[in-house]
PDB file of C-alpha atoms in Angstrom:
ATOM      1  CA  UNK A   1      87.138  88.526  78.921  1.00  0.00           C
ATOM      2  CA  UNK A   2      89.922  90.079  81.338  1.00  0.00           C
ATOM      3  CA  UNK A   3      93.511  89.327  80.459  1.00  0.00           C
ATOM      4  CA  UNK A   4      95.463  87.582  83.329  1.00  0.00           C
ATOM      5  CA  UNK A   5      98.972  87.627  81.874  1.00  0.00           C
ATOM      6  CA  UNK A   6     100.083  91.203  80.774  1.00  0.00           C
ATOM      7  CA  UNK A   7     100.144  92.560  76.787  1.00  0.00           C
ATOM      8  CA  UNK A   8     103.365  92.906  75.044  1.00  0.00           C
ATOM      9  CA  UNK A   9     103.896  96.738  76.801  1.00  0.00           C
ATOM     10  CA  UNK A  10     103.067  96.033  80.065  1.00  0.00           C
ATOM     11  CA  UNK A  11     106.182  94.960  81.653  1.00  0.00           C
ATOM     12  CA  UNK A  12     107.353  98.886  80.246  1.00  0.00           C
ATOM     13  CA  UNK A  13     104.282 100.158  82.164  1.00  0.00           C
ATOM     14  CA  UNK A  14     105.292  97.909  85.355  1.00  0.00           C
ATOM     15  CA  UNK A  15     108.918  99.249  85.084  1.00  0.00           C
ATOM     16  CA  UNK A  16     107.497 103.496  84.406  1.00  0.00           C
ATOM     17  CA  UNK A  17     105.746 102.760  87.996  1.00  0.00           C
ATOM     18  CA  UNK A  18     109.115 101.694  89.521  1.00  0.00           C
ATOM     19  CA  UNK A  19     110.635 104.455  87.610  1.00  0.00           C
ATOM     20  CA  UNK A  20     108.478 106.804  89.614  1.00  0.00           C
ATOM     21  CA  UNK A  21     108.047 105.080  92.736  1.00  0.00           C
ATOM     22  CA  UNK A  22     111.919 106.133  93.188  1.00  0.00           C
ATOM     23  CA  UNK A  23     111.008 109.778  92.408  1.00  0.00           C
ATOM     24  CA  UNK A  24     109.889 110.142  95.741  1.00  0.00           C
ATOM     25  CA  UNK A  25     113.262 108.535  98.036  1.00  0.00           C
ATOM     26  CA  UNK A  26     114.251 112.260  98.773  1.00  0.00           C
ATOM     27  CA  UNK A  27     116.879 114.114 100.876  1.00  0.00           C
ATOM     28  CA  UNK A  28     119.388 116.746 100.420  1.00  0.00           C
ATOM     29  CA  UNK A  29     122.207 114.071  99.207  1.00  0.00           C
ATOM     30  CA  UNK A  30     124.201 115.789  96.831  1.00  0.00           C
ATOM     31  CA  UNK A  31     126.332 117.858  99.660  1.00  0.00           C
ATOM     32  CA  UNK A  32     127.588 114.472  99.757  1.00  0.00           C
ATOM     33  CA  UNK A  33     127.546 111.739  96.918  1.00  0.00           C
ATOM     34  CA  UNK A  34     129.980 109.157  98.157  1.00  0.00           C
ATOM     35  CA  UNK A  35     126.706 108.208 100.992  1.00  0.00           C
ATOM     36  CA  UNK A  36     125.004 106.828  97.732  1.00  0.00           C
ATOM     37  CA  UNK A  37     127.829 105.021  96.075  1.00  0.00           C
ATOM     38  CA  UNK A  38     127.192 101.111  96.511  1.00  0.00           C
ATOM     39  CA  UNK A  39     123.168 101.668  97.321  1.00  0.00           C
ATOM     40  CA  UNK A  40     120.741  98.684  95.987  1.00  0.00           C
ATOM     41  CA  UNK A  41     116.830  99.210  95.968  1.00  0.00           C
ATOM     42  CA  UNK A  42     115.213  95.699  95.010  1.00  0.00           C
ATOM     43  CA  UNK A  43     111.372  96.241  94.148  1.00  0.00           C
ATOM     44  CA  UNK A  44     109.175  93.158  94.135  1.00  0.00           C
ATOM     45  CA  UNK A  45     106.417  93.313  91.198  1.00  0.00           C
ATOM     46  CA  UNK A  46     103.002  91.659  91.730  1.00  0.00           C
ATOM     47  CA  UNK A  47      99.547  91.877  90.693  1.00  0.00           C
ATOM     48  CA  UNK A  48      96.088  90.445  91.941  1.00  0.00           C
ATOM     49  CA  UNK A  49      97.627  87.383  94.013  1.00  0.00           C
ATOM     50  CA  UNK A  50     100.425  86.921  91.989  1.00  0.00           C
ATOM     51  CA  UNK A  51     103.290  88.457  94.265  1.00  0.00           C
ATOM     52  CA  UNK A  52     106.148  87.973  92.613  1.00  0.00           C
ATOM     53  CA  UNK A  53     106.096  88.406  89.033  1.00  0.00           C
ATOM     54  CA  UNK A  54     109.152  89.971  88.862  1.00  0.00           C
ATOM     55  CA  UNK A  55     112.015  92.243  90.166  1.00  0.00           C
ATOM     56  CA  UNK A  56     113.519  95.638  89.096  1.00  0.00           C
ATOM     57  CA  UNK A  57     117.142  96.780  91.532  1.00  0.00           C
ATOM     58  CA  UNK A  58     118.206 100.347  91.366  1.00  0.00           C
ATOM     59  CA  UNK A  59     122.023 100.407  91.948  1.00  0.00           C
ATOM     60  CA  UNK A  60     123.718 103.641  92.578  1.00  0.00           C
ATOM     61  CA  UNK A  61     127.853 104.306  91.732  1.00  0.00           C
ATOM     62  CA  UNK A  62     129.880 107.273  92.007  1.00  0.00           C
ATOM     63  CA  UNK A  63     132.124 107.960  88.892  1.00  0.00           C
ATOM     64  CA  UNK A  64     134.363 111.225  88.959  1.00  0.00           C
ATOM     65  CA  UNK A  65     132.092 113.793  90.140  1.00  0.00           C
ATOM     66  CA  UNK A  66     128.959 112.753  88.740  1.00  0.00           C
ATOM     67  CA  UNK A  67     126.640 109.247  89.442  1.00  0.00           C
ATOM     68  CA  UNK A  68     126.259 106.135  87.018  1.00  0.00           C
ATOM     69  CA  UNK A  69     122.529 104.387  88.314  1.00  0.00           C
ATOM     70  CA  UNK A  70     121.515 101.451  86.426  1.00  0.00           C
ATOM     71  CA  UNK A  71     118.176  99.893  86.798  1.00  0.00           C
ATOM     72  CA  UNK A  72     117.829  96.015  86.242  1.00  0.00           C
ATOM     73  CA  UNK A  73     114.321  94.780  85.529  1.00  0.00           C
ATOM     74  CA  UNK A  74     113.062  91.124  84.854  1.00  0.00           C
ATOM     75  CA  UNK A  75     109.947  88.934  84.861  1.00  0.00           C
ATOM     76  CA  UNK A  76     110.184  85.850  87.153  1.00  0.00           C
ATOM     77  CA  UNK A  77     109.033  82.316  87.963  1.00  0.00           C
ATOM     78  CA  UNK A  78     106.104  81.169  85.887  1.00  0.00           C
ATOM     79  CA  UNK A  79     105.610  84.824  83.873  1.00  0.00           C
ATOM     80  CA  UNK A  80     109.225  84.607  82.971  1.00  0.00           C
ATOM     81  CA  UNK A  81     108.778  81.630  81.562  1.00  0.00           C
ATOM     82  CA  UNK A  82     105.727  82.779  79.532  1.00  0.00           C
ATOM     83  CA  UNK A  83     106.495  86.029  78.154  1.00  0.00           C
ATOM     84  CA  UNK A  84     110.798  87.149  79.013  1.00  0.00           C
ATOM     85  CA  UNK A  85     111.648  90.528  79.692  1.00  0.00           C
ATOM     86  CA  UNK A  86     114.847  92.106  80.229  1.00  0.00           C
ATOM     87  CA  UNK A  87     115.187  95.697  81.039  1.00  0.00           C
ATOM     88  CA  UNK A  88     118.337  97.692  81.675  1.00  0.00           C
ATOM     89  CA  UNK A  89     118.635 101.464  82.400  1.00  0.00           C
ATOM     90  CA  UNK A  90     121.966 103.290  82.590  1.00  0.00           C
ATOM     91  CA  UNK A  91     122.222 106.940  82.894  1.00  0.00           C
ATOM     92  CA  UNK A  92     125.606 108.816  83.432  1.00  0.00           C
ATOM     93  CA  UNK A  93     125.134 111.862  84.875  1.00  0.00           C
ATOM     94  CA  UNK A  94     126.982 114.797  85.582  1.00  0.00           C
ATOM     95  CA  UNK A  95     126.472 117.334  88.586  1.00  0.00           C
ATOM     96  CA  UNK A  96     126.176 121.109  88.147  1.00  0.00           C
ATOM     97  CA  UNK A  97     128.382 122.618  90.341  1.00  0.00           C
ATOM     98  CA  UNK A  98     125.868 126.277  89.928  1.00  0.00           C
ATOM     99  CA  UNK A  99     122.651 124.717  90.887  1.00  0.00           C
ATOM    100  CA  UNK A 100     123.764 121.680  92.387  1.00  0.00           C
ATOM    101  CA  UNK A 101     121.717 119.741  89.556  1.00  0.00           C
ATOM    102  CA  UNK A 102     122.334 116.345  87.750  1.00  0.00           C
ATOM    103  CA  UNK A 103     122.380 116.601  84.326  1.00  0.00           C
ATOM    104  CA  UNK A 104     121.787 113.386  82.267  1.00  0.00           C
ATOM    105  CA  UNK A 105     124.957 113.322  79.764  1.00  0.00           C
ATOM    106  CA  UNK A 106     124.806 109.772  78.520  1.00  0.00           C
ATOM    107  CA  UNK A 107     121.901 107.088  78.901  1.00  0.00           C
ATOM    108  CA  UNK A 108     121.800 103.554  77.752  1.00  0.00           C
ATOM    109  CA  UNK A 109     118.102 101.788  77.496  1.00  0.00           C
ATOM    110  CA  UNK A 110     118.204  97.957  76.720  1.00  0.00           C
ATOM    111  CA  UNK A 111     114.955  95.877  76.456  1.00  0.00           C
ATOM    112  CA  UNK A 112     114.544  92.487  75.133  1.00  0.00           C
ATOM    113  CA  UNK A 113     111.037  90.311  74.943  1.00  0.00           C
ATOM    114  CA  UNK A 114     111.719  86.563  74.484  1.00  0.00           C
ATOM    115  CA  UNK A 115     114.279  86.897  71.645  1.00  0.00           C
ATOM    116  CA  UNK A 116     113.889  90.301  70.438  1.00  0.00           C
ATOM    117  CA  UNK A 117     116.333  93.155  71.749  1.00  0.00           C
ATOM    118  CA  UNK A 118     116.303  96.799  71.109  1.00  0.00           C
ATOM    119  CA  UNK A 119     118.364  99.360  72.434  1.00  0.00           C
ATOM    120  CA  UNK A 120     118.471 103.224  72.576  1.00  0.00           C
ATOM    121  CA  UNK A 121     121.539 105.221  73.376  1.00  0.00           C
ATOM    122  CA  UNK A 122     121.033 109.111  73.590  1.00  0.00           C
ATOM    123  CA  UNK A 123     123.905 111.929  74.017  1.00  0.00           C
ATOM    124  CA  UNK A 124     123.264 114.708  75.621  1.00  0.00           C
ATOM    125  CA  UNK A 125     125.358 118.185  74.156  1.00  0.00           C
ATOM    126  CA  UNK A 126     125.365 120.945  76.708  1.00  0.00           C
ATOM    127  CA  UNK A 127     126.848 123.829  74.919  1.00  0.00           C
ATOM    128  CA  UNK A 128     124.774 123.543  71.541  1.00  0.00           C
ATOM    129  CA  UNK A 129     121.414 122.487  73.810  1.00  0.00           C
ATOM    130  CA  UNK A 130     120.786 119.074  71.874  1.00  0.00           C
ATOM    131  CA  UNK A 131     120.216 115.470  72.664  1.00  0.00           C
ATOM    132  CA  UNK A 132     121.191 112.686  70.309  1.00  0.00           C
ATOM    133  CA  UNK A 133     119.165 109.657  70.609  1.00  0.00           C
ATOM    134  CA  UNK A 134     119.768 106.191  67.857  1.00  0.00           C
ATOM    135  CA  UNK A 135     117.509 102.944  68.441  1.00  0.00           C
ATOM    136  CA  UNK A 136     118.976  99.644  67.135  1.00  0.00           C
ATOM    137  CA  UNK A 137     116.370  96.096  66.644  1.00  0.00           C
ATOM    138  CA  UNK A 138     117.827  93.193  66.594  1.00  0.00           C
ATOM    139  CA  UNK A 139     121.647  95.158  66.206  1.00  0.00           C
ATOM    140  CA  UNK A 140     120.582  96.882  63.225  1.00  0.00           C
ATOM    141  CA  UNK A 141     120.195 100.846  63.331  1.00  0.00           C
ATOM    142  CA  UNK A 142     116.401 101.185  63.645  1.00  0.00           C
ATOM    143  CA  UNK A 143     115.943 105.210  64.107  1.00  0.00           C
ATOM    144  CA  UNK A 144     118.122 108.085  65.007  1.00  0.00           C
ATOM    145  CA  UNK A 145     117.478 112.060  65.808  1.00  0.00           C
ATOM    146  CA  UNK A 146     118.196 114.904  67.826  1.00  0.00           C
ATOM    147  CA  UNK A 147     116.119 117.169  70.046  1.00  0.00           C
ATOM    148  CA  UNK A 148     116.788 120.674  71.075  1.00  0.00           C
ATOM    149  CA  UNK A 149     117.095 120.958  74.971  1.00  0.00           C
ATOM    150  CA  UNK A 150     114.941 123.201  76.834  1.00  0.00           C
ATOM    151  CA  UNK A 151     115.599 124.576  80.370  1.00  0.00           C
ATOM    152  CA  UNK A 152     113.225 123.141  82.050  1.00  0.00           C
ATOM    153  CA  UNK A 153     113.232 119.628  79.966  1.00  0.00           C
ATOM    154  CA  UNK A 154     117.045 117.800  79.659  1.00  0.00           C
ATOM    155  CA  UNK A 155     116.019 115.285  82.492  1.00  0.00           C
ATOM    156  CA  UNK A 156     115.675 111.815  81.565  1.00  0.00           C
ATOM    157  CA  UNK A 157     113.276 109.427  83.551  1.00  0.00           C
ATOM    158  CA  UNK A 158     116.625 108.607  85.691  1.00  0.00           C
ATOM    159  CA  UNK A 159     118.455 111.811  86.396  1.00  0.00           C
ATOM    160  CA  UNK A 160     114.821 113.657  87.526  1.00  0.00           C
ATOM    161  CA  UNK A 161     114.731 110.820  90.376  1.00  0.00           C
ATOM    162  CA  UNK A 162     117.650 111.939  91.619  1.00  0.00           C
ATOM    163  CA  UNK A 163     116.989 115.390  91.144  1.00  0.00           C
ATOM    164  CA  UNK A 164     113.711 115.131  93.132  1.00  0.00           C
ATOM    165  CA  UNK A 165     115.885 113.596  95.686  1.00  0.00           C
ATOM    166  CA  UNK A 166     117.788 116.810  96.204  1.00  0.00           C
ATOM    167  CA  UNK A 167     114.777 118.689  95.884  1.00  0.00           C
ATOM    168  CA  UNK A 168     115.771 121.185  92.899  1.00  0.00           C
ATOM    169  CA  UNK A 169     112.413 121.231  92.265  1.00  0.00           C
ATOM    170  CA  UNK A 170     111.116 122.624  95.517  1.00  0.00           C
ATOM    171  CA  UNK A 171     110.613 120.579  99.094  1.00  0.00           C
ATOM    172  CA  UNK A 172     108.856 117.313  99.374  1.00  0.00           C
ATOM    173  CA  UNK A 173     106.464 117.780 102.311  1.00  0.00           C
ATOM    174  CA  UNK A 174     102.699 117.347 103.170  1.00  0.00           C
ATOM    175  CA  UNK A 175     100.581 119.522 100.409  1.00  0.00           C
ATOM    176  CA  UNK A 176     103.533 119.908  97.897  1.00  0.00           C
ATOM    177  CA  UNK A 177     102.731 119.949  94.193  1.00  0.00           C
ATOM    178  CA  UNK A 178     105.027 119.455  91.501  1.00  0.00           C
ATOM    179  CA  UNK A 179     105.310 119.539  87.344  1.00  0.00           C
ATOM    180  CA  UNK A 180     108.038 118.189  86.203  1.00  0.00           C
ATOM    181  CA  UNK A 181     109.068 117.858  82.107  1.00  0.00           C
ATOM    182  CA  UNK A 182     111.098 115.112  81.223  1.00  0.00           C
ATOM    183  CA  UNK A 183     113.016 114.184  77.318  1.00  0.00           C
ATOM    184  CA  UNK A 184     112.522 110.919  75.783  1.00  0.00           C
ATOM    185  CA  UNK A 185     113.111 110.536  72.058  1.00  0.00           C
ATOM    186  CA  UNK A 186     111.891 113.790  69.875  1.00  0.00           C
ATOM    187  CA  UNK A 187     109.047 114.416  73.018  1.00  0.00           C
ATOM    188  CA  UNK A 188     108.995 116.062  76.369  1.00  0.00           C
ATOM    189  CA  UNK A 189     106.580 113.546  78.844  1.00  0.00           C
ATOM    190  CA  UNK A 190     105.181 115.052  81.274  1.00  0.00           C
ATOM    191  CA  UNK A 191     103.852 114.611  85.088  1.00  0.00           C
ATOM    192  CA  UNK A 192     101.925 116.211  88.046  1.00  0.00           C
ATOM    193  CA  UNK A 193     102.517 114.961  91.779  1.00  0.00           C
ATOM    194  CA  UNK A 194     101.003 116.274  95.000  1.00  0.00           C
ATOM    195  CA  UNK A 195     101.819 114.533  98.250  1.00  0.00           C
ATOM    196  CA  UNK A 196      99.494 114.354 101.413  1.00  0.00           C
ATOM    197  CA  UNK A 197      99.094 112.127 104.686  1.00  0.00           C
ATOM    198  CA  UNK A 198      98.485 109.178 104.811  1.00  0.00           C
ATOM    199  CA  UNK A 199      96.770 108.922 108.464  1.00  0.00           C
ATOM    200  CA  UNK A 200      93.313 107.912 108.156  1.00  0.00           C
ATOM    201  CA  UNK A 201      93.737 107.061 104.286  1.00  0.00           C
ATOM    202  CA  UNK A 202      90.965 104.375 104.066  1.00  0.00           C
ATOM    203  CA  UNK A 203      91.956 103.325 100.621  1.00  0.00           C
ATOM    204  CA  UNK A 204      95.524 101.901 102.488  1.00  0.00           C
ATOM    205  CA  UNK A 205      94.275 100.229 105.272  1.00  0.00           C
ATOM    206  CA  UNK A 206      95.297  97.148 103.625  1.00  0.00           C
ATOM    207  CA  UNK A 207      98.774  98.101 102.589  1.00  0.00           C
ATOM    208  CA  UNK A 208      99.295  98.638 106.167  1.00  0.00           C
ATOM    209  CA  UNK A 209     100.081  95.618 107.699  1.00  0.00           C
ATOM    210  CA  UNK A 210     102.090  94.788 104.289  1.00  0.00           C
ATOM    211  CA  UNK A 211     103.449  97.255 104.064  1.00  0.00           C
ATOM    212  CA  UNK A 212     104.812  99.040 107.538  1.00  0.00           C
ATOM    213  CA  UNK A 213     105.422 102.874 108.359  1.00  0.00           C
ATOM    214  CA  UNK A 214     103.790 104.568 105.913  1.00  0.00           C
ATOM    215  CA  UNK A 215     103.119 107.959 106.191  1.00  0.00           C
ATOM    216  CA  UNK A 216     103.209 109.910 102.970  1.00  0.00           C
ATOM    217  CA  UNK A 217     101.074 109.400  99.870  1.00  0.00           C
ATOM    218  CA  UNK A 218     102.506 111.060  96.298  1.00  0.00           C
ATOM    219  CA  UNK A 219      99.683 110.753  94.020  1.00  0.00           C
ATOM    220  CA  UNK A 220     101.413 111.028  90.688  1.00  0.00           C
ATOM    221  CA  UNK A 221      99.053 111.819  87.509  1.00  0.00           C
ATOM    222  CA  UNK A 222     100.213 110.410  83.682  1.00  0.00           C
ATOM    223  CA  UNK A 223      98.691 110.559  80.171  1.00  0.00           C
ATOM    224  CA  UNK A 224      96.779 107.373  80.828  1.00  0.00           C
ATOM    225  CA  UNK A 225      98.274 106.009  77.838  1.00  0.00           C
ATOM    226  CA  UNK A 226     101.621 106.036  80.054  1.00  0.00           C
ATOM    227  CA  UNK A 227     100.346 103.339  82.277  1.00  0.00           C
ATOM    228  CA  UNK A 228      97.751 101.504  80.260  1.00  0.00           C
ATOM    229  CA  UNK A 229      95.348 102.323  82.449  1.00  0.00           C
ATOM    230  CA  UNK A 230      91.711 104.009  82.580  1.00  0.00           C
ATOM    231  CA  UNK A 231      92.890 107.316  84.476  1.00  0.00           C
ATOM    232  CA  UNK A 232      96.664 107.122  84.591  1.00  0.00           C
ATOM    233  CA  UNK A 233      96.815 107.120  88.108  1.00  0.00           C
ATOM    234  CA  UNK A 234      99.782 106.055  90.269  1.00  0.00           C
ATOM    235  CA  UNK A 235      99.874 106.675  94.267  1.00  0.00           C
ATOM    236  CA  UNK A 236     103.465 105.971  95.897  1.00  0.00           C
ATOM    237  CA  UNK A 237     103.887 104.875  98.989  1.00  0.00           C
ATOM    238  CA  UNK A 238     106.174 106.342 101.778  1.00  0.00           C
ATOM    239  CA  UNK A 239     108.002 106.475 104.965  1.00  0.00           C
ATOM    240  CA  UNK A 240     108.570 108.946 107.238  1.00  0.00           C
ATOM    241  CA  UNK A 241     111.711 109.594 106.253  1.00  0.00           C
ATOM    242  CA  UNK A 242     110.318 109.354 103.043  1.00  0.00           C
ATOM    243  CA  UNK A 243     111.594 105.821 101.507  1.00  0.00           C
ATOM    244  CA  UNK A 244     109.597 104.790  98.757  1.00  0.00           C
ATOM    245  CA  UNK A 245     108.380 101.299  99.628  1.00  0.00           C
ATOM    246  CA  UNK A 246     105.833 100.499  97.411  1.00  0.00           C
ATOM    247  CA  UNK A 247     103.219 101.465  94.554  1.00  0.00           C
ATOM    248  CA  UNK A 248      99.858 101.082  93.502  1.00  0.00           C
ATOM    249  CA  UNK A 249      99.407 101.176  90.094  1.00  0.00           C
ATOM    250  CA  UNK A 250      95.641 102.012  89.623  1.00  0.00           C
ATOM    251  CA  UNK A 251      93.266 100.320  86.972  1.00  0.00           C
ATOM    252  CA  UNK A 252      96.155  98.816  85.187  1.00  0.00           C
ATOM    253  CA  UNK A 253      93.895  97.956  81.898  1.00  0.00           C
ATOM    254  CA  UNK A 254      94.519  93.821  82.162  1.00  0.00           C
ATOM    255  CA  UNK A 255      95.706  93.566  86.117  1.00  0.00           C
ATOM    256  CA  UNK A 256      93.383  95.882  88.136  1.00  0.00           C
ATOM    257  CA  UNK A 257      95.273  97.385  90.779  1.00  0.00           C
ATOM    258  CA  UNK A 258      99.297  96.779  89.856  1.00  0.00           C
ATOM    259  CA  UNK A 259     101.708  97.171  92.671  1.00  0.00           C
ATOM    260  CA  UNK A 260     105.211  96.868  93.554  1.00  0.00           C
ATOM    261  CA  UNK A 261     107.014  96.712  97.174  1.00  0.00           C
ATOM    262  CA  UNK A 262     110.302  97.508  98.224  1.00  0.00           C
ATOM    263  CA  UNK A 263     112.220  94.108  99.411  1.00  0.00           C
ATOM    264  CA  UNK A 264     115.986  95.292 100.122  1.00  0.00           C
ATOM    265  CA  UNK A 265     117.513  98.611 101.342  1.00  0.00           C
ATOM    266  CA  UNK A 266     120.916  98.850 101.057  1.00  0.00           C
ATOM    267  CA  UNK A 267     123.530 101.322 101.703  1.00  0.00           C
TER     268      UNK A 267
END
């Protein structure tokens, strides 16, 4: 029999798509950080008919020289009700003034289901190439570690976004391909993404007159595990001028086809 309300690690899953729908918001920015301080992306979360299940908002500050972005995510209306979830991501992140780069130097990960809460903090040290991550259930110290950083993997899930966004991984443009290596924990997740048109993309037609101007498809591919899904397949949705708005999760194992849709852009 097929589930209807999500499994206790879905909401995660929904919030990973969000995650990496925002990947794909890109521009050179960094010449100029102050243009992002005060922005607000609200995503709308919905699956089958159900169109508003719940919200995640990506808000942007400027602190010093680097960025603070937090990302607020909760279930709404009658899933609320049902199952509660809270998410909160904050990264502080610092900008390399070499490369141009944001580096991750502290992140704060909060989740709580009904009435249990667990939190993760991790410190990132620079000069001896470690991270330092501690988990807490229910306040009490769960599990602590450290990981040694590798060049090409000290982003977290947060500061690659932004990252992408200034393109120091290459241009995003019809027929680019990117790997990117991210840290979580004591392992470095992975990702591929190659983005194409999205003229005479059959498999959109419907999104279209949902969803208007877009123009860009990023088809992102994940360990399948990653999104509970049968293939671990997630195509963004974009603008010409390359604002994410909106997701299709595919074969989401217990929704089908999972999306989300930007609501508010603000600056």
């Amino acid at each position: 029999m097929t589930k209807i309300l999500p499994s206790r690690r879905s909401f995660t899953k929904i919030i990973l798509c969000l995650l990496l729908t925002f990947l794909f918001n890109t521009g050179n920015v960094f010449s100029d950080t102050s243009k992002f301080e005060g922005e607000v992306l609200k995503y709308n979360i919905g699956f089958w008919f159900f169109k508003n299940v719940g919200t995640a908002t990506f808000k942007c500050e400027k602190k010093d020289d680097g960025l603070v972005i937090t990302i607020d995510a909760c279930t709404e209306g009658f899933l609320d009700k049902i199952i509660h979830r809270h998410h909160i991501y904050r990264t502080t992140m610092m900008i390399d003034n070499i490369t141009n780069r944001l580096k991750p130097v502290n992140s704060y990960v909060k989740k709580v289901k009904r009435e249990k809460e667990r939190i993760m903090i991790t410190d990132y040290d620079y000069e001896n190439n470690i991270c330092n991550y501690k988990t807490w259930r229910q306040g009490v110290v769960h599990k602590e570690g450290s990981l040694k950083l590798e060049p090409e993997g000290c982003d977290d899930i947060v500061s690659v976004t932004y990252n992408l966004r200034n393109e120091i991984y290459g241009d995003v443009k019809e027929g680019a391909s990117f790997n990117i290596t991210t840290v979580y924990k004591d392992e470095f997740p992975n990702f591929s993404a190659n983005v194409r048109s999205a003229e005479d993309s059959d498999e959109l037609a419907k999104w279209k007159g949902i969803i208007p101007g877009i123009k860009y498809v990023v088809d992102v591919a994940l360990d399948p595990e990653a999104l509970d899904s049968k293939e671990g397949k997630l195509v963004v949705l974009l603008t010409e001028d390359l604002t994410p708005v909106g997701y299709v999760a595919k074969d989401v194992i217990g929704f089908g086809d999972l999306y989300g849709v930007l609501e508010d852009d603000v600056n």
